[in-house]
mmCIF file of C-alpha atoms in Angstrom:
data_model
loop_
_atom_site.group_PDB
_atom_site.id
_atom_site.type_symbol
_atom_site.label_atom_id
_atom_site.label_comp_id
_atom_site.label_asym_id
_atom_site.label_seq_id
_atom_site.Cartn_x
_atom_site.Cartn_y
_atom_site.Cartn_z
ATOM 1 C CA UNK A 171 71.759 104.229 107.561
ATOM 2 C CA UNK A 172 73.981 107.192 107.937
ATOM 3 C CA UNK A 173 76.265 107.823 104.779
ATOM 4 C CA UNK A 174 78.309 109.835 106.667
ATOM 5 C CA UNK A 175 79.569 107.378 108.941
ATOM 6 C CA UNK A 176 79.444 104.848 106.023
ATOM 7 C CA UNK A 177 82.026 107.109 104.124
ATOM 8 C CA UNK A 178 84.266 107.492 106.909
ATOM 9 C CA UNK A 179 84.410 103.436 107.313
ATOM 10 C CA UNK A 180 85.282 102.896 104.155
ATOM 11 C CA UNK A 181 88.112 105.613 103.947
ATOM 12 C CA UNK A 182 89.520 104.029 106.724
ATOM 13 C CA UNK A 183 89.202 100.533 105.599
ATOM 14 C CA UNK A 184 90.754 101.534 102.726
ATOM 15 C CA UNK A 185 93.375 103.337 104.012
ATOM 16 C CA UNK A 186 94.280 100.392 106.083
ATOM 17 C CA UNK A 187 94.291 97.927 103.353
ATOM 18 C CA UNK A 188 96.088 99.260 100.764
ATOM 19 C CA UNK A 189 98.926 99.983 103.505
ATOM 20 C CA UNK A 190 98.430 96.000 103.709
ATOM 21 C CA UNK A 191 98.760 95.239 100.496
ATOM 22 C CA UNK A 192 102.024 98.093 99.858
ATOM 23 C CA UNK A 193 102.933 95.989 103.469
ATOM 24 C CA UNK A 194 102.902 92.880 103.023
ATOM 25 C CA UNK A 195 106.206 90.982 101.094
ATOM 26 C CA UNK A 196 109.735 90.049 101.775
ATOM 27 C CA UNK A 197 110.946 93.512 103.312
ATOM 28 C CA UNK A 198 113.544 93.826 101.298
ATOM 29 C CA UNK A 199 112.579 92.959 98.061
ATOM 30 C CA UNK A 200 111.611 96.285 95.883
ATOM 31 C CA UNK A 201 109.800 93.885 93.417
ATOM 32 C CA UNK A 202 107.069 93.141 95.844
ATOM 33 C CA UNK A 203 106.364 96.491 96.794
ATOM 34 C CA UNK A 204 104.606 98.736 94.311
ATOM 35 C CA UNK A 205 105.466 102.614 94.321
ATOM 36 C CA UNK A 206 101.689 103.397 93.073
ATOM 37 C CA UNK A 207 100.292 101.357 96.040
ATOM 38 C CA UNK A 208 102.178 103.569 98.482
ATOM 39 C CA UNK A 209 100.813 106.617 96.377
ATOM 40 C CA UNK A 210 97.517 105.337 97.015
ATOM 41 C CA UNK A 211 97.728 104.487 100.849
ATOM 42 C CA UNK A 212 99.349 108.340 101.310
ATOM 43 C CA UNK A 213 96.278 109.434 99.409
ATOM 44 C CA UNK A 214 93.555 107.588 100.833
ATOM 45 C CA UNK A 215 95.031 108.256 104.218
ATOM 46 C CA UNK A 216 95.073 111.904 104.061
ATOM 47 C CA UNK A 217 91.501 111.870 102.902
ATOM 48 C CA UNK A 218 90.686 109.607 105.573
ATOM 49 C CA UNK A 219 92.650 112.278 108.095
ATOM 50 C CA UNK A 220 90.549 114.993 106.699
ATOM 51 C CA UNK A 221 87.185 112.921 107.346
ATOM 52 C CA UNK A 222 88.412 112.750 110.931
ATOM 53 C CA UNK A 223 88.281 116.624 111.841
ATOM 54 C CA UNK A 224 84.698 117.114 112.497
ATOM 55 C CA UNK A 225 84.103 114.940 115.846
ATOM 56 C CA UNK A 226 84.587 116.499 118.314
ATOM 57 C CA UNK A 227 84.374 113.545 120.815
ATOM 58 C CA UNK A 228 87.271 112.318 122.394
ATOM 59 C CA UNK A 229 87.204 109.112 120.813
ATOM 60 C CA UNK A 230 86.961 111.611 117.573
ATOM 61 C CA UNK A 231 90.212 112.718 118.893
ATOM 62 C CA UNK A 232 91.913 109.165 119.156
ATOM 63 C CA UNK A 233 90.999 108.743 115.749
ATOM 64 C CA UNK A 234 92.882 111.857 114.447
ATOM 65 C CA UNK A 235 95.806 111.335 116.251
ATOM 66 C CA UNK A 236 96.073 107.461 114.639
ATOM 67 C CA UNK A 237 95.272 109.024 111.427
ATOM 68 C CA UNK A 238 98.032 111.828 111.921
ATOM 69 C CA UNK A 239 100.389 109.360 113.248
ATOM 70 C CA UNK A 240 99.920 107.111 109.348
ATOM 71 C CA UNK A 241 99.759 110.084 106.891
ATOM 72 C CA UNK A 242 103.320 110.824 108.819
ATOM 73 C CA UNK A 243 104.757 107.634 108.379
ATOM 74 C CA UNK A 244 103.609 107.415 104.713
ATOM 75 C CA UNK A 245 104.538 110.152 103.934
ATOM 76 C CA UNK A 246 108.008 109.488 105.283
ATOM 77 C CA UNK A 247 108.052 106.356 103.378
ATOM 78 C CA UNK A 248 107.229 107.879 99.968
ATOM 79 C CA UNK A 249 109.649 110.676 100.871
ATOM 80 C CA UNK A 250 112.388 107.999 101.091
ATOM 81 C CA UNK A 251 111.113 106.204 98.281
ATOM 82 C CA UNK A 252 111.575 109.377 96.454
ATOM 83 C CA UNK A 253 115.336 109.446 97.606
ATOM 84 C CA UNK A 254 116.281 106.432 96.881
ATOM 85 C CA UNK A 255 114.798 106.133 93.234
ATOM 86 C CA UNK A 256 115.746 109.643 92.304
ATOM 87 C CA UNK A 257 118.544 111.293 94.316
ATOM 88 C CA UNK A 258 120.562 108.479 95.563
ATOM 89 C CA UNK A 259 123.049 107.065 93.358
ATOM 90 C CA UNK A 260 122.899 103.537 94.623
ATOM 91 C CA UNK A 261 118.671 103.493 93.758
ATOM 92 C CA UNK A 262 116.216 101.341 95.285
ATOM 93 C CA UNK A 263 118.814 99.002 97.474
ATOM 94 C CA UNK A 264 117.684 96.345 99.593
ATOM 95 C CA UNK A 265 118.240 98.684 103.113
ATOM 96 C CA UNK A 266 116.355 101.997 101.477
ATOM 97 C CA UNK A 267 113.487 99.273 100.647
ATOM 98 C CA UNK A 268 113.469 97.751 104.044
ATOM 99 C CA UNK A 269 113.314 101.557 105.309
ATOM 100 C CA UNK A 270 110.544 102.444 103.597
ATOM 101 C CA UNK A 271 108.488 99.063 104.049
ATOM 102 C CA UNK A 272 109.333 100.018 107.682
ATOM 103 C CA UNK A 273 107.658 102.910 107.608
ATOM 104 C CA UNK A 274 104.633 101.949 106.040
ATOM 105 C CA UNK A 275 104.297 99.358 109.024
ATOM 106 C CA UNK A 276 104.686 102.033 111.657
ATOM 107 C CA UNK A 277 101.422 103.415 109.372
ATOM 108 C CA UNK A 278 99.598 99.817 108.952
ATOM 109 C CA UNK A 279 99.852 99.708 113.078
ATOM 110 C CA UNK A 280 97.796 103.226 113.473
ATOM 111 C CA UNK A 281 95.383 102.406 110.933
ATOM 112 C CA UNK A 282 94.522 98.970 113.015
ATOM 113 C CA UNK A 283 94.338 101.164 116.156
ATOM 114 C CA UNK A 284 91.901 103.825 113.990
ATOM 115 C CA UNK A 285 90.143 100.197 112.637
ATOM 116 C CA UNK A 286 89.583 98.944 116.465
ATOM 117 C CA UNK A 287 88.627 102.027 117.100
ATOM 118 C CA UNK A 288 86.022 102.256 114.525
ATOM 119 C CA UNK A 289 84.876 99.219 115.761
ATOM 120 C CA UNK A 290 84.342 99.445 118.966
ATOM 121 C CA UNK A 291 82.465 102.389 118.244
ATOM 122 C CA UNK A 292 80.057 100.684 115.815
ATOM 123 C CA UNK A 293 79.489 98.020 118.716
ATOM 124 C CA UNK A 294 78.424 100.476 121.500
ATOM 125 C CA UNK A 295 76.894 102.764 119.451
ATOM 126 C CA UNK A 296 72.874 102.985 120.816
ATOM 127 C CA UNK A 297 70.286 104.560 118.894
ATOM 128 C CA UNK A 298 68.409 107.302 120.457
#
């Protein structure tokens, strides 16, 4: 067993399912969205990201631009979240919610791509 690769699965695994979790609710609703969860998925994701930048194969390359593509859109979302709880006057509405749930979605679809990925690279993987 390689611990390598075994770390890098479950960075990405966990980046994809605490997105999930920080995902998954009525869009709108702040209450079902928790502002450490997102902290968590922006972390987990950028250490995921950083996992990423040693292959130098091009499905190595697929998987950086996926990871790229979430630790934007999180970080987008926690920038917002930021705005809305601490510069705008009207707080946390409904719309700055569904923004930032929005943007964590945009992040939950690249980690699934980076999770197929994954994947299909465990499946045709031959040992030498």
């Amino acid at each position: 067993m390689n611990l390598e690769k075994v770390v890098f699965g479950f960075f990405v695994l966990l980046a994809a399912t605490l997105n999930f979790g920080f995902f998954i609710g009525d869009i709108s609703n702040p209450d079902l969205h928790n502002v450490y969860e997102l902290f968590a998925a922006v972390v987990v994701s950028l250490i995921a990201t950083v996992l990423k930048f040693g292959d130098r194969t091009q499905i190595g390359a697929v998987h950086l631009a996926t990871s790229l593509v979430a630790d934007l859109q999180l970080i987008a979302a926690a920038i917002a979240w930021t705005y809305a709880t601490n510069i705008s006057t009207e707080g946390l509405t409904p719309a700055a919610t569904a923004s930032v749930v929005s943007l964590s979605g945009g992040a939950l679809f690249a980690n699934i791509v980076s999770v197929v990925l994954l994947v299909v690279e465990t499946v045709s993987y031959h040992r030498r």
